[in-house]
Amino acid sequence: MEVEHMKGGLRSRNHNLGLKRIKVREENDEEEEPLSPMARMFHQPESNIYIVVIVGYKRLIDPDVYKIILTETFLKHSRFSCLQVADEKSGGEVKWVKTNVDINKHVKVPMVDPYMASPDKFVEDYVANLSKTPMSMSLPMWDFHILNLKTSDAESTVVVRVHHSLADGTSLMALLLSCSDALPSFPAMKKKPISRGAGWFPIWFWKSWSVLLLMWNTLVDIWMCVATTYFLKDTQTPLKAPSSDVAFTPRRIVRRTFSLDDVKLVKNATHTTVNDVVLAMTQAGLSRYLNRKYGQAKSDGEARESCENNLPNNIRLTATLFINLRTSPGIYALEEMVKKNSKAEWGNKIGYVLYPFKIELKDNPLDYIRDAKAKIDRKKATLEAKFRMFMAKVFVRFYPTKLAKFPSTTMWFSNVAGPQEPISILGNQVAFIAPSLYGQPVALTIHVVSYVNKMSMVLSVDENIIADPYQLCDDLEEALKLIKNCVIGEGGVIDN
């Protein structure tokens, strides 16, 4: 492996105490800005998180040209030319401090054997090895790794690694996409039409009821979030880490690609959304995987019939489902992205809700769709995500060591719509995009992203807990097939 292993191994629990303390020069005061509370949260010991975006390209990459394009595009954003420095004059408050960037220290080009037996496995191992390698805070906390190696679905691969304190995944993806030849288009969000025929009383009654329901749901969700964070724990399943120490372990990142047309077929037939279908197939896939695991445990490691129900009753499995809270979501031109007060709203503008996956085998696969639709409709009628972002800011500012942490759930989940047509990023046409994370306090994270007519599910797993991530991918794929076949067989009608 060509990845440099830095002294000290894995990220320390005391990472936030290891911020380099240097005297901030008075002449640079006008360039300094404190880290936001959310950025500081991503330096807490159990949430010292790195974003990884794997981009497959359709041509080999010229590293020298790539560096020039990076300098003319990516580096125009100030966050990528700033250090995170503890200011002794402000009691150790961490600030962004402008610095000169040597692009050669941030773009790695390892020598690879183009005739190796398993190039896909090499790329996967390379990314896994990155999760063992912390970044030095003496440099801006980002790097690019160029792998000029032909794999099963790309001629070359670039691995982008950015510390989460710089921005969330939406900001990073938006910046990457703004570096394309032309701004891509995304699926339009549909809004419910407003009824014009009803009188004032039904409309007033409905709005009043909606406000009361929103307030009640928010109170219930806040209580559940607090309970899950501090004492209400998920069932200890083969998918759940036994403790938050999992945040300090390496990760293996794998992905499985599905036909977006299959997902849309189910969506259109059941009058739901792509997000509903994705959550339904995830629930079905997790249920199949856990059923197999519990069956193996009952038979001393041997596989049991998949049709046999081996699941314990009342499994509690909760996902932290992340939501983009930007007031104007979308992709903007590079010139707009790099402005100081850009409409793109750079930074960590994310909230989250707790999403309960009901783990069970269902006779009718369409019941997974019904479950998902009911739960996500309920989550739309709550301010839980915005409240969690607000409280995270408060806790990080006043009680960083005690309260600034994520809920103790089994997994994290994110679903993002990608470009609808092929694009080029940094001068090369893209074959696939696969975002993920490491450093999170859960053993399983699933990112779902679409690109043209494909949808990828990207899994970040702790191999000490989930040793067979490809089996989980198989179960997710089989879940979509079962739901699709049921839709075709039954005519795809779900009663609303």
Short mmCIF file of C-alpha atoms in Angstrom, two decimals:
data_model
loop_
_atom_site.label_atom_id
_atom_site.label_comp_id
_atom_site.label_asym_id
_atom_site.label_seq_id
_atom_site.Cartn_x
_atom_site.Cartn_y
_atom_site.Cartn_z
CA MET A 1 0.00 0.00 0.00
CA GLU A 2 1.21 3.50 -0.87
CA VAL A 3 -0.76 5.25 1.85
CA GLU A 4 1.56 6.78 4.43
CA HIS A 5 0.91 5.53 7.97
CA MET A 6 1.37 8.43 10.36
CA LYS A 7 2.83 7.90 13.83
CA GLY A 8 0.22 7.21 16.42
CA GLY A 9 -1.99 4.84 14.39
CA LEU A 10 -5.71 5.31 14.78
CA ARG A 11 -7.33 8.57 15.78
CA SER A 12 -6.95 9.21 19.50
CA ARG A 13 -9.83 9.67 21.88
CA ASN A 14 -8.14 12.92 22.81
CA HIS A 15 -8.02 14.20 19.24
CA ASN A 16 -9.87 17.34 20.23
CA LEU A 17 -7.20 18.00 22.90
CA GLY A 18 -4.44 17.54 20.36
CA LEU A 19 -5.28 20.59 18.27
CA LYS A 20 -2.02 22.29 17.59
CA ARG A 21 -1.66 25.40 19.73
CA ILE A 22 0.30 28.15 18.02
CA LYS A 23 0.32 31.85 18.53
CA VAL A 24 -1.97 33.45 15.96
CA ARG A 25 -0.37 36.34 14.16
CA GLU A 26 -2.07 39.66 14.78
CA GLU A 27 -1.68 40.70 11.15
CA ASN A 28 -3.98 37.87 10.05
CA ASP A 29 -6.82 38.73 12.43
CA GLU A 30 -9.06 39.83 9.59
CA GLU A 31 -8.81 36.36 8.02
CA GLU A 32 -9.60 34.38 11.17
CA GLU A 33 -13.01 32.93 11.88
CA PRO A 34 -13.97 30.54 14.70
CA LEU A 35 -15.09 27.02 13.81
CA SER A 36 -18.86 26.66 13.89
CA PRO A 37 -20.37 24.54 16.70
CA MET A 38 -21.15 21.75 14.22
CA ALA A 39 -17.57 21.81 12.90
CA ARG A 40 -16.32 21.55 16.48
CA MET A 41 -18.67 18.63 17.10
CA PHE A 42 -16.85 16.68 14.39
CA HIS A 43 -13.67 16.99 16.44
CA GLN A 44 -15.23 15.31 19.48
CA PRO A 45 -13.59 11.95 20.32
CA GLU A 46 -16.58 9.79 19.32
CA SER A 47 -17.45 11.78 16.20
CA ASN A 48 -14.06 12.56 14.65
CA ILE A 49 -15.43 11.86 11.20
CA TYR A 50 -13.95 11.92 7.71
CA ILE A 51 -15.91 12.09 4.46
CA VAL A 52 -14.72 9.81 1.66
CA VAL A 53 -15.97 10.28 -1.92
CA ILE A 54 -14.88 7.65 -4.44
CA VAL A 55 -15.16 8.91 -8.01
CA GLY A 56 -14.73 6.51 -10.93
CA TYR A 57 -13.60 8.05 -14.21
CA LYS A 58 -13.96 6.84 -17.81
CA ARG A 59 -10.40 7.81 -18.77
CA LEU A 60 -6.97 7.66 -17.21
CA ILE A 61 -5.96 10.79 -15.30
CA ASP A 62 -2.97 12.99 -16.00
CA PRO A 63 -1.92 13.91 -12.43
CA ASP A 64 -0.18 17.15 -13.47
CA VAL A 65 -3.24 18.41 -15.36
CA TYR A 66 -5.49 17.28 -12.50
CA LYS A 67 -3.46 19.30 -9.99
CA ILE A 68 -3.69 22.41 -12.16
CA ILE A 69 -7.48 22.07 -12.48
CA LEU A 70 -7.76 21.48 -8.71
CA THR A 71 -5.80 24.64 -8.03
CA GLU A 72 -8.02 26.68 -10.36
CA THR A 73 -11.29 25.30 -9.00
CA PHE A 74 -11.31 23.45 -5.69
CA LEU A 75 -8.75 25.66 -3.98
CA LYS A 76 -10.75 28.78 -4.74
CA HIS A 77 -12.88 27.88 -1.74
CA SER A 78 -11.22 29.35 1.34
CA ARG A 79 -11.87 26.35 3.62
CA PHE A 80 -9.43 24.24 1.59
CA SER A 81 -6.58 26.67 2.18
CA CYS A 82 -7.11 27.11 5.93
CA LEU A 83 -5.58 25.49 8.99
CA GLN A 84 -7.57 24.77 12.12
CA VAL A 85 -5.60 26.48 14.86
CA ALA A 86 -6.19 26.87 18.59
CA ASP A 87 -5.85 30.57 19.48
CA GLU A 88 -4.17 30.99 22.86
CA LYS A 89 -5.49 34.53 23.17
CA SER A 90 -9.07 33.25 23.03
CA GLY A 91 -8.67 30.48 25.59
CA GLY A 92 -7.86 27.82 23.01
CA GLU A 93 -10.78 28.59 20.68
CA VAL A 94 -10.15 26.90 17.33
CA LYS A 95 -10.16 29.21 14.32
CA TRP A 96 -9.72 29.01 10.56
CA VAL A 97 -6.35 30.53 9.63
CA LYS A 98 -5.32 31.14 6.04
CA THR A 99 -2.19 29.35 4.84
CA ASN A 100 -0.31 28.65 1.63
CA VAL A 101 -1.20 25.29 0.08
CA ASP A 102 1.35 23.02 -1.57
CA ILE A 103 -0.86 20.99 -3.90
CA ASN A 104 1.72 18.19 -4.04
CA LYS A 105 1.18 17.50 -0.34
CA HIS A 106 -2.54 17.01 -0.89
CA VAL A 107 -2.62 15.01 -4.14
CA LYS A 108 -1.21 11.49 -3.78
CA VAL A 109 -0.37 9.41 -6.86
CA PRO A 110 0.72 5.92 -5.75
CA MET A 111 2.50 3.61 -8.18
CA VAL A 112 0.24 0.71 -9.08
CA ASP A 113 0.64 -2.43 -11.15
CA PRO A 114 -1.82 -2.12 -14.07
CA TYR A 115 -1.74 -5.89 -14.58
CA MET A 116 -2.59 -6.92 -11.02
CA ALA A 117 -4.99 -9.83 -10.58
CA SER A 118 -7.71 -8.03 -8.62
CA PRO A 119 -7.77 -4.24 -9.19
CA ASP A 120 -11.23 -3.85 -7.58
CA LYS A 121 -9.97 -5.46 -4.39
CA PHE A 122 -6.86 -3.23 -4.47
CA VAL A 123 -8.98 -0.06 -4.61
CA GLU A 124 -11.23 -1.35 -1.82
CA ASP A 125 -8.21 -2.18 0.35
CA TYR A 126 -6.63 1.19 -0.42
CA VAL A 127 -9.72 3.03 0.83
CA ALA A 128 -9.88 0.77 3.90
CA ASN A 129 -6.25 1.58 4.63
CA LEU A 130 -7.03 5.32 4.49
CA SER A 131 -9.39 4.82 7.44
CA LYS A 132 -6.36 3.74 9.48
CA THR A 133 -4.44 6.88 8.58
CA PRO A 134 -5.22 10.12 10.44
CA MET A 135 -4.60 13.50 8.85
CA SER A 136 -2.07 15.96 10.15
CA MET A 137 -3.56 19.20 11.45
CA SER A 138 -0.44 21.03 10.30
CA LEU A 139 -2.04 21.02 6.83
CA PRO A 140 -5.56 21.79 5.60
CA MET A 141 -7.47 18.57 6.31
CA TRP A 142 -8.17 17.17 2.85
CA ASP A 143 -6.44 15.09 0.19
CA PHE A 144 -6.99 13.45 -3.20
CA HIS A 145 -5.66 10.00 -4.13
CA ILE A 146 -5.32 9.25 -7.86
CA LEU A 147 -5.38 5.55 -8.78
CA ASN A 148 -4.70 5.07 -12.49
CA LEU A 149 -5.93 1.51 -12.46
CA LYS A 150 -8.63 -0.08 -14.63
CA THR A 151 -11.39 -1.68 -12.54
CA SER A 152 -14.64 -3.43 -13.47
CA ASP A 153 -16.53 -0.14 -13.92
CA ALA A 154 -13.92 2.60 -14.34
CA GLU A 155 -10.65 3.33 -16.12
CA SER A 156 -9.31 5.23 -13.11
CA THR A 157 -10.42 6.16 -9.60
CA VAL A 158 -9.96 9.21 -7.40
CA VAL A 159 -10.53 8.96 -3.65
CA VAL A 160 -11.37 12.31 -2.04
CA ARG A 161 -10.94 12.51 1.72
CA VAL A 162 -12.09 15.56 3.71
CA HIS A 163 -12.47 16.02 7.45
CA HIS A 164 -16.13 16.57 8.31
CA SER A 165 -15.33 19.82 10.13
CA LEU A 166 -14.75 21.48 6.73
CA ALA A 167 -18.25 20.70 5.47
CA ASP A 168 -20.94 18.06 5.21
CA GLY A 169 -21.26 15.65 2.31
CA THR A 170 -23.84 17.82 0.54
CA SER A 171 -21.45 20.79 0.47
CA LEU A 172 -18.55 18.66 -0.72
CA MET A 173 -20.58 16.98 -3.46
CA ALA A 174 -21.97 20.36 -4.53
CA LEU A 175 -18.44 21.78 -4.79
CA LEU A 176 -17.26 18.79 -6.82
CA LEU A 177 -20.27 19.02 -9.14
CA SER A 178 -19.77 22.78 -9.55
CA CYS A 179 -16.39 21.89 -11.07
CA SER A 180 -18.13 20.03 -13.91
CA ASP A 181 -18.23 21.31 -17.49
CA ALA A 182 -21.93 22.19 -17.11
CA LEU A 183 -24.15 22.28 -14.05
CA PRO A 184 -26.05 18.97 -13.84
CA SER A 185 -29.79 18.66 -13.42
CA PHE A 186 -31.46 16.85 -10.53
CA PRO A 187 -34.91 15.33 -10.00
CA ALA A 188 -37.40 18.08 -9.18
CA MET A 189 -39.08 17.98 -5.78
CA LYS A 190 -42.83 17.68 -6.12
CA LYS A 191 -45.06 19.78 -3.89
CA LYS A 192 -48.58 18.85 -2.92
CA PRO A 193 -51.12 21.01 -4.75
CA ILE A 194 -53.21 23.36 -2.63
CA SER A 195 -56.94 22.76 -2.86
CA ARG A 196 -58.75 25.87 -4.08
CA GLY A 197 -62.29 24.56 -3.93
CA ALA A 198 -62.66 24.14 -0.15
CA GLY A 199 -64.15 26.89 2.00
CA TRP A 200 -62.24 28.88 4.62
CA PHE A 201 -63.32 26.73 7.59
CA PRO A 202 -61.99 23.37 6.31
CA ILE A 203 -58.72 25.06 5.31
CA TRP A 204 -58.42 26.81 8.69
CA PHE A 205 -59.26 23.59 10.54
CA TRP A 206 -56.71 21.59 8.52
CA LYS A 207 -53.95 24.15 9.07
CA SER A 208 -54.68 24.33 12.81
CA TRP A 209 -54.69 20.56 13.10
CA SER A 210 -51.42 20.35 11.14
CA VAL A 211 -49.74 22.82 13.51
CA LEU A 212 -50.94 20.92 16.59
CA LEU A 213 -49.81 17.63 15.06
CA LEU A 214 -46.41 19.12 14.21
CA MET A 215 -45.94 20.32 17.79
CA TRP A 216 -47.02 16.99 19.30
CA ASN A 217 -44.85 14.92 16.96
CA THR A 218 -41.88 17.17 17.65
CA LEU A 219 -42.25 16.77 21.42
CA VAL A 220 -42.53 12.98 21.12
CA ASP A 221 -39.53 12.78 18.77
CA ILE A 222 -37.40 15.01 21.01
CA TRP A 223 -38.14 12.77 23.99
CA MET A 224 -37.29 9.65 21.98
CA CYS A 225 -34.07 11.21 20.73
CA VAL A 226 -32.96 12.12 24.26
CA ALA A 227 -33.92 8.65 25.50
CA THR A 228 -32.02 6.94 22.67
CA THR A 229 -28.96 9.08 23.28
CA TYR A 230 -28.66 8.34 26.99
CA PHE A 231 -30.53 5.21 28.10
CA LEU A 232 -32.91 3.61 25.56
CA LYS A 233 -30.64 1.29 23.61
CA ASP A 234 -31.17 -0.75 20.47
CA THR A 235 -31.20 -4.55 20.61
CA GLN A 236 -27.71 -6.04 20.47
CA THR A 237 -27.88 -7.63 17.01
CA PRO A 238 -25.08 -8.83 14.69
CA LEU A 239 -25.22 -5.36 13.09
CA LYS A 240 -24.76 -3.30 16.26
CA ALA A 241 -21.45 -2.28 17.78
CA PRO A 242 -21.20 -3.23 21.48
CA SER A 243 -19.89 0.25 22.38
CA SER A 244 -19.07 3.65 20.90
CA ASP A 245 -15.40 2.58 20.75
CA VAL A 246 -16.25 1.47 17.21
CA ALA A 247 -15.63 5.12 16.23
CA PHE A 248 -11.89 4.41 16.47
CA THR A 249 -11.81 1.29 14.29
CA PRO A 250 -10.97 1.00 10.57
CA ARG A 251 -13.75 0.68 8.00
CA ARG A 252 -14.28 -1.26 4.83
CA ILE A 253 -16.31 0.60 2.21
CA VAL A 254 -18.18 -1.52 -0.34
CA ARG A 255 -20.92 -0.68 -2.80
CA ARG A 256 -23.62 -2.34 -4.84
CA THR A 257 -25.21 -0.80 -7.95
CA PHE A 258 -28.89 -1.20 -8.81
CA SER A 259 -31.05 -0.16 -11.73
CA LEU A 260 -32.72 3.17 -10.94
CA ASP A 261 -35.42 2.22 -13.44
CA ASP A 262 -36.35 -0.76 -11.22
CA VAL A 263 -36.67 1.55 -8.23
CA LYS A 264 -38.79 4.00 -10.23
CA LEU A 265 -40.98 1.16 -11.48
CA VAL A 266 -41.83 0.27 -7.86
CA LYS A 267 -42.24 3.96 -6.96
CA ASN A 268 -44.67 4.68 -9.79
CA ALA A 269 -46.65 1.50 -9.30
CA THR A 270 -47.10 2.02 -5.56
CA HIS A 271 -47.63 5.81 -5.70
CA THR A 272 -44.75 6.45 -3.33
CA THR A 273 -41.31 8.11 -3.59
CA VAL A 274 -37.82 6.85 -4.38
CA ASN A 275 -36.94 7.45 -0.74
CA ASP A 276 -39.87 5.25 0.36
CA VAL A 277 -38.70 2.44 -1.90
CA VAL A 278 -35.07 2.71 -0.75
CA LEU A 279 -36.08 2.56 2.92
CA ALA A 280 -38.39 -0.38 2.22
CA MET A 281 -35.71 -2.41 0.45
CA THR A 282 -33.28 -1.55 3.27
CA GLN A 283 -35.73 -2.82 5.88
CA ALA A 284 -36.32 -6.00 3.87
CA GLY A 285 -32.59 -6.51 3.25
CA LEU A 286 -31.65 -6.01 6.91
CA SER A 287 -34.40 -8.47 7.92
CA ARG A 288 -33.09 -11.13 5.50
CA TYR A 289 -29.51 -10.64 6.67
CA LEU A 290 -30.33 -10.83 10.38
CA ASN A 291 -32.61 -13.82 9.83
CA ARG A 292 -29.70 -15.68 8.28
CA LYS A 293 -27.36 -14.65 11.10
CA TYR A 294 -29.74 -15.81 13.83
CA GLY A 295 -30.34 -19.03 11.89
CA GLN A 296 -26.61 -19.72 11.75
CA ALA A 297 -26.36 -19.11 15.49
CA LYS A 298 -29.12 -21.67 16.13
CA SER A 299 -27.41 -24.29 13.96
CA ASP A 300 -23.81 -23.69 15.11
CA GLY A 301 -22.72 -21.70 12.10
CA GLU A 302 -24.46 -23.66 9.37
CA ALA A 303 -26.90 -21.84 7.08
CA ARG A 304 -30.60 -22.55 7.59
CA GLU A 305 -33.38 -22.27 5.08
CA SER A 306 -34.01 -18.61 4.25
CA CYS A 307 -37.78 -19.15 4.40
CA GLU A 308 -37.57 -20.19 8.05
CA ASN A 309 -38.14 -17.37 10.51
CA ASN A 310 -35.21 -17.29 12.95
CA LEU A 311 -35.68 -13.69 14.14
CA PRO A 312 -36.26 -12.92 17.83
CA ASN A 313 -39.39 -10.98 18.66
CA ASN A 314 -39.42 -7.20 19.07
CA ILE A 315 -35.97 -6.34 17.73
CA ARG A 316 -35.30 -2.63 18.22
CA LEU A 317 -33.12 -1.38 15.36
CA THR A 318 -32.93 2.37 14.84
CA ALA A 319 -31.15 4.38 12.16
CA THR A 320 -29.92 7.94 12.46
CA LEU A 321 -31.31 9.36 9.23
CA PHE A 322 -29.56 12.54 8.10
CA ILE A 323 -31.43 15.41 6.43
CA ASN A 324 -30.19 18.43 4.48
CA LEU A 325 -31.54 21.57 6.22
CA ARG A 326 -30.50 24.14 3.64
CA THR A 327 -33.12 26.71 2.74
CA SER A 328 -32.04 26.69 -0.91
CA PRO A 329 -30.76 23.22 -1.77
CA GLY A 330 -29.22 22.83 -5.19
CA ILE A 331 -26.01 23.05 -7.21
CA TYR A 332 -24.51 26.45 -7.98
CA ALA A 333 -21.78 27.64 -10.30
CA LEU A 334 -18.25 27.60 -8.91
CA GLU A 335 -18.18 31.40 -8.70
CA GLU A 336 -21.22 31.30 -6.38
CA MET A 337 -19.87 28.36 -4.35
CA VAL A 338 -16.68 30.18 -3.36
CA LYS A 339 -18.37 33.43 -2.26
CA LYS A 340 -18.14 34.22 1.46
CA ASN A 341 -21.93 34.45 1.93
CA SER A 342 -22.93 32.08 -0.84
CA LYS A 343 -26.50 30.96 -1.45
CA ALA A 344 -25.02 27.44 -1.42
CA GLU A 345 -24.80 27.69 2.41
CA TRP A 346 -21.41 26.06 2.87
CA GLY A 347 -20.72 24.07 6.02
CA ASN A 348 -22.47 21.45 8.14
CA LYS A 349 -26.14 22.28 7.58
CA ILE A 350 -27.51 18.89 8.57
CA GLY A 351 -30.02 17.58 11.05
CA TYR A 352 -31.19 14.08 11.72
CA VAL A 353 -34.19 12.05 12.78
CA LEU A 354 -34.46 8.62 14.36
CA TYR A 355 -35.92 6.10 11.93
CA PRO A 356 -37.04 2.72 13.37
CA PHE A 357 -36.58 -0.26 11.07
CA LYS A 358 -39.06 -3.02 11.93
CA ILE A 359 -37.08 -6.23 11.55
CA GLU A 360 -39.37 -9.04 10.45
CA LEU A 361 -40.03 -11.35 7.51
CA LYS A 362 -43.21 -10.38 5.68
CA ASP A 363 -45.30 -12.68 3.52
CA ASN A 364 -46.11 -9.79 1.17
CA PRO A 365 -43.00 -7.75 0.21
CA LEU A 366 -45.24 -4.74 -0.53
CA ASP A 367 -45.84 -4.49 3.23
CA TYR A 368 -42.28 -3.14 3.49
CA ILE A 369 -43.35 -0.28 1.18
CA ARG A 370 -46.41 0.41 3.31
CA ASP A 371 -44.29 0.50 6.47
CA ALA A 372 -41.72 2.84 4.94
CA LYS A 373 -44.31 5.24 3.55
CA ALA A 374 -46.18 5.46 6.87
CA LYS A 375 -43.00 6.11 8.85
CA ILE A 376 -41.49 8.68 6.52
CA ASP A 377 -44.81 10.55 6.22
CA ARG A 378 -44.83 10.71 10.02
CA LYS A 379 -41.26 12.04 10.04
CA LYS A 380 -42.22 14.80 7.59
CA ALA A 381 -44.65 16.16 10.20
CA THR A 382 -42.02 16.99 12.82
CA LEU A 383 -39.30 19.56 13.55
CA GLU A 384 -37.01 16.90 15.04
CA ALA A 385 -34.18 17.45 12.54
CA LYS A 386 -34.05 21.22 13.05
CA PHE A 387 -34.29 20.84 16.82
CA ARG A 388 -31.42 18.34 16.85
CA MET A 389 -29.20 20.72 14.88
CA PHE A 390 -30.06 23.56 17.28
CA MET A 391 -29.36 21.44 20.37
CA ALA A 392 -26.10 20.13 18.90
CA LYS A 393 -24.91 23.73 18.57
CA VAL A 394 -25.92 24.50 22.16
CA PHE A 395 -24.31 21.37 23.60
CA VAL A 396 -21.05 21.81 21.68
CA ARG A 397 -20.79 25.41 22.83
CA PHE A 398 -21.52 24.88 26.53
CA TYR A 399 -21.21 21.14 27.34
CA PRO A 400 -18.93 19.63 24.70
CA THR A 401 -17.65 16.65 26.67
CA LYS A 402 -20.96 15.47 28.17
CA LEU A 403 -23.84 16.16 25.81
CA ALA A 404 -22.35 16.77 22.34
CA LYS A 405 -22.81 13.31 20.88
CA PHE A 406 -24.99 11.41 18.45
CA PRO A 407 -27.76 9.05 19.57
CA SER A 408 -26.77 5.47 20.30
CA THR A 409 -28.36 3.83 17.26
CA THR A 410 -27.47 0.72 15.27
CA MET A 411 -26.70 2.47 11.97
CA TRP A 412 -26.55 5.73 10.03
CA PHE A 413 -28.43 6.29 6.78
CA SER A 414 -28.42 8.92 4.05
CA ASN A 415 -30.12 9.12 0.66
CA VAL A 416 -29.15 11.75 -1.95
CA ALA A 417 -30.36 12.25 -5.51
CA GLY A 418 -27.49 12.63 -7.96
CA PRO A 419 -27.14 14.04 -11.50
CA GLN A 420 -29.63 12.81 -14.09
CA GLU A 421 -27.18 12.93 -16.99
CA PRO A 422 -23.48 12.01 -17.41
CA ILE A 423 -21.12 14.71 -16.14
CA SER A 424 -17.43 15.53 -16.11
CA ILE A 425 -15.70 16.53 -12.88
CA LEU A 426 -12.31 18.22 -12.93
CA GLY A 427 -11.85 17.55 -16.64
CA ASN A 428 -12.79 13.86 -16.84
CA GLN A 429 -16.10 12.08 -17.48
CA VAL A 430 -17.51 10.34 -14.42
CA ALA A 431 -18.41 6.64 -14.38
CA PHE A 432 -19.76 6.52 -10.81
CA ILE A 433 -19.84 8.46 -7.52
CA ALA A 434 -19.76 6.72 -4.13
CA PRO A 435 -19.79 8.86 -0.95
CA SER A 436 -19.16 7.38 2.50
CA LEU A 437 -17.68 8.03 5.98
CA TYR A 438 -15.37 6.67 8.61
CA GLY A 439 -14.94 7.62 12.25
CA GLN A 440 -18.66 7.37 13.07
CA PRO A 441 -19.80 5.63 16.32
CA VAL A 442 -21.79 2.90 14.53
CA ALA A 443 -20.72 -0.30 12.79
CA LEU A 444 -22.90 0.22 9.70
CA THR A 445 -23.51 3.31 7.58
CA ILE A 446 -25.45 3.22 4.32
CA HIS A 447 -25.27 6.01 1.76
CA VAL A 448 -27.59 5.87 -1.24
CA VAL A 449 -26.81 8.02 -4.28
CA SER A 450 -28.18 7.99 -7.83
CA TYR A 451 -26.27 8.80 -11.00
CA VAL A 452 -27.95 8.84 -14.42
CA ASN A 453 -29.90 5.53 -14.55
CA LYS A 454 -28.06 3.77 -11.70
CA MET A 455 -28.40 3.82 -7.93
CA SER A 456 -25.55 2.84 -5.63
CA MET A 457 -25.79 1.72 -2.01
CA VAL A 458 -22.44 2.41 -0.34
CA LEU A 459 -21.80 0.56 2.92
CA SER A 460 -19.18 1.58 5.48
CA VAL A 461 -18.71 -1.29 7.93
CA ASP A 462 -16.54 -2.33 10.84
CA GLU A 463 -15.30 -5.75 9.70
CA ASN A 464 -14.86 -6.90 13.30
CA ILE A 465 -18.66 -6.75 13.61
CA ILE A 466 -19.91 -7.16 10.02
CA ALA A 467 -17.40 -9.54 8.47
CA ASP A 468 -19.50 -10.27 5.38
CA PRO A 469 -20.61 -6.88 3.93
CA TYR A 470 -21.10 -8.36 0.46
CA GLN A 471 -23.68 -10.78 1.87
CA LEU A 472 -25.57 -7.75 3.18
CA CYS A 473 -25.32 -6.21 -0.30
CA ASP A 474 -26.74 -9.44 -1.74
CA ASP A 475 -29.67 -9.29 0.67
CA LEU A 476 -30.40 -5.67 -0.22
CA GLU A 477 -30.32 -6.56 -3.91
CA GLU A 478 -32.59 -9.56 -3.38
CA ALA A 479 -35.00 -7.39 -1.38
CA LEU A 480 -35.45 -5.03 -4.34
CA LYS A 481 -36.02 -8.00 -6.67
CA LEU A 482 -38.71 -9.44 -4.38
CA ILE A 483 -40.51 -6.09 -4.13
CA LYS A 484 -40.26 -5.49 -7.88
CA ASN A 485 -41.54 -8.99 -8.73
CA CYS A 486 -44.43 -8.54 -6.31
CA VAL A 487 -45.31 -5.21 -7.95
CA ILE A 488 -45.30 -6.82 -11.39
CA GLY A 489 -47.27 -9.81 -10.19
CA GLU A 490 -49.95 -7.86 -8.31
CA GLY A 491 -50.21 -4.94 -10.67
CA GLY A 492 -48.41 -2.77 -8.11
CA VAL A 493 -51.30 -1.18 -6.28
CA ILE A 494 -50.99 0.02 -2.71
CA ASP A 495 -54.03 1.35 -0.93
CA ASN A 496 -53.31 4.78 0.54
#
